[in-house]
GROMACS .gro file of C-alpha atoms in nm:
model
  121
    1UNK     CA    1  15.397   9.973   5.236
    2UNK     CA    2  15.033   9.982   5.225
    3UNK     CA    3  14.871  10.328   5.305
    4UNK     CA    4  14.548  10.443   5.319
    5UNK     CA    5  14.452  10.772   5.474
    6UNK     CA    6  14.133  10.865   5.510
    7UNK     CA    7  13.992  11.265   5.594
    8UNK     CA    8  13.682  11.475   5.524
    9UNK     CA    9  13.465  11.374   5.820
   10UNK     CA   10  13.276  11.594   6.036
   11UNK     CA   11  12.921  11.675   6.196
   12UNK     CA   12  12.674  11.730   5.999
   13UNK     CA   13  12.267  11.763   6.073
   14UNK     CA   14  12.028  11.529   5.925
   15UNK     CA   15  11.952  11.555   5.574
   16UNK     CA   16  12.309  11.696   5.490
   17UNK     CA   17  12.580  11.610   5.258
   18UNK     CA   18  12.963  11.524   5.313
   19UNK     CA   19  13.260  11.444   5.087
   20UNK     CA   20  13.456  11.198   5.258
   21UNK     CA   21  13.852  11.140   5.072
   22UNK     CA   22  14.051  10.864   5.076
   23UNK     CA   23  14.446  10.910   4.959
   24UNK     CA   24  14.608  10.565   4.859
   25UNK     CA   25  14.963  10.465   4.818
   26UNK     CA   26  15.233  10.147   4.843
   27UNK     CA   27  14.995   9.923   4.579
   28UNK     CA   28  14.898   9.968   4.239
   29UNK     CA   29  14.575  10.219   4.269
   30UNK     CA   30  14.397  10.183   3.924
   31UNK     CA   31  14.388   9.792   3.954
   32UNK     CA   32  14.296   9.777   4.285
   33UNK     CA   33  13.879   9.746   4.387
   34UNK     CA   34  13.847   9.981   4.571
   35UNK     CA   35  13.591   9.971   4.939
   36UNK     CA   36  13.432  10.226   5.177
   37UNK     CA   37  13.308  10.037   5.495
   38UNK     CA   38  13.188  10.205   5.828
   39UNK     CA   39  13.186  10.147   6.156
   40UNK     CA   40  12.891  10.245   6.387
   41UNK     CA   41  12.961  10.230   6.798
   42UNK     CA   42  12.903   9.920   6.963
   43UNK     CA   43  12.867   9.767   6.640
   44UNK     CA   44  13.131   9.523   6.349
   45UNK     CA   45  13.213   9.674   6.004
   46UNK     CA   46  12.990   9.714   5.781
   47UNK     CA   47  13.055   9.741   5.357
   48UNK     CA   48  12.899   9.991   5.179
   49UNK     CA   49  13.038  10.034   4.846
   50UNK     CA   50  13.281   9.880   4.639
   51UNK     CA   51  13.461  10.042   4.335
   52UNK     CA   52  13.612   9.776   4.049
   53UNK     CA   53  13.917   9.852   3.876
   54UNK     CA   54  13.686   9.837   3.587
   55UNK     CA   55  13.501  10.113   3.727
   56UNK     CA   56  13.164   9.947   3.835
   57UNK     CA   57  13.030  10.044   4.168
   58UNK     CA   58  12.796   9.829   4.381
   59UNK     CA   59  12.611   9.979   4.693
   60UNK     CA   60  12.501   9.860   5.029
   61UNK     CA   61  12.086   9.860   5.021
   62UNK     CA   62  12.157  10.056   5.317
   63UNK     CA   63  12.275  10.354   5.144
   64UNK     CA   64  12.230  10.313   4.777
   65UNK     CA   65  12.047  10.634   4.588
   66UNK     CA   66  12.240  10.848   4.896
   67UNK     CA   67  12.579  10.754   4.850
   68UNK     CA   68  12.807  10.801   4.548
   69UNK     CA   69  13.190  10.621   4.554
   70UNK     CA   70  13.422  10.774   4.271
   71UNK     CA   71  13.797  10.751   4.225
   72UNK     CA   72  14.094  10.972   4.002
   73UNK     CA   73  14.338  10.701   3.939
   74UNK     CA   74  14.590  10.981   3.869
   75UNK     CA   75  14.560  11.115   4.205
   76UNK     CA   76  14.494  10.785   4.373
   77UNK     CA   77  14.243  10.923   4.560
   78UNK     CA   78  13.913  10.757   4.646
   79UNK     CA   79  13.601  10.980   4.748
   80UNK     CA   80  13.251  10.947   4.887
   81UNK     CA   81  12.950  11.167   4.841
   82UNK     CA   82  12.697  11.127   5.119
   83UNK     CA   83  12.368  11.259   5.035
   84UNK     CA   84  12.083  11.261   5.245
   85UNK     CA   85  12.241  11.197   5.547
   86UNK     CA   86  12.064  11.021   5.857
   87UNK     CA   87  12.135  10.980   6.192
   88UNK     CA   88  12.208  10.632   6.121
   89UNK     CA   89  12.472  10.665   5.936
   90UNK     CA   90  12.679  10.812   6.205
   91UNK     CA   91  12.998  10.594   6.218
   92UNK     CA   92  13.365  10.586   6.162
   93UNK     CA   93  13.416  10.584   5.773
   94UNK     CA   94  13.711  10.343   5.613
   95UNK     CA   95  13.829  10.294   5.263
   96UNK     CA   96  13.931   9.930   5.242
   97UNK     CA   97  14.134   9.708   5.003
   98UNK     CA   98  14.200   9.338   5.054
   99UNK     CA   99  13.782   9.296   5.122
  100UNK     CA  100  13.611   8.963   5.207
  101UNK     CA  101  13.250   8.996   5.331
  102UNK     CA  102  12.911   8.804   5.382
  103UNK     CA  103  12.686   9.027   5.219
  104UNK     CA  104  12.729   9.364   5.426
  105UNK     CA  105  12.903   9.159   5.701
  106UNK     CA  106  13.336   9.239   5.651
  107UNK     CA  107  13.512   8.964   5.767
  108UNK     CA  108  13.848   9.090   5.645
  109UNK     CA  109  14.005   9.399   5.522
  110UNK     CA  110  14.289   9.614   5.482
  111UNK     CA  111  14.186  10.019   5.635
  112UNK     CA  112  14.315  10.298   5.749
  113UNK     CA  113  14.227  10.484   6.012
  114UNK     CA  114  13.927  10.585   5.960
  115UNK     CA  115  13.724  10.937   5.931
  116UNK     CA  116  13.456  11.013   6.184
  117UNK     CA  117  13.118  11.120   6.058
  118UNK     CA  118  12.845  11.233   6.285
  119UNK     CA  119  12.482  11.284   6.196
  120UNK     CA  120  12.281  11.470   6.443
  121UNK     CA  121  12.061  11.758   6.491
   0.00000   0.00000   0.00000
């Protein structure tokens, strides 16, 4: 069984940096790409970085130079710097496998369930 459990969220005031975690299990980690989408309120998932099992990352415009995705196969365990945080990027945070998107649009994924991140003065 798939699992994907995300933690490290929090409030945080603009400008500020969070690690966010992701712990993976029930698939085979290190061949796996790996995703972070978010969701803000009122609003669909959005992608915002993808990790391949060759180790190449690819960013969202929307948060590229702020945002660093890593992973340590041998913990299966996928992370996410924030840098530079803005209110904006308050949102519930998701790693992802099984991804199909339109650009930043998801329009299918695997998640768990989620980490809350909150950007505000």
């Amino acid at each position: 069984e798939v699992q994907l459990v995300e933690s490290g969220g929090n409030l945080v005031q603009p400008g500020g940096s969070l690690r966010l975690s992701c712990s993976a299990s029930g698939f085979t980690f290190s061949s796996t790409p790996m995703n972070w989408v978010r969701q803000a309120p009122g609003k669909g998932l959005e992608w915002i970085s993808t990790i391949t099992s060759g180790g190449t990352t690819t960013y969202s415009d929307s948060v590229k130079g702020r945002f660093t995705a890593s992973t340590d196969n041998a913990k299966k365990m996928l992370y996410l710097q924030l840098n530079s945080l803005k209110t904006e990027d308050t949102a519930m945070y998701y790693c992802a496998i099984a991804l199909h998107r339109r650009g930043s649009t998801v329009l299918s994924a695997m998640r768990g369930q989620g980490t809350q991140v909150t950007v505000s003065a």
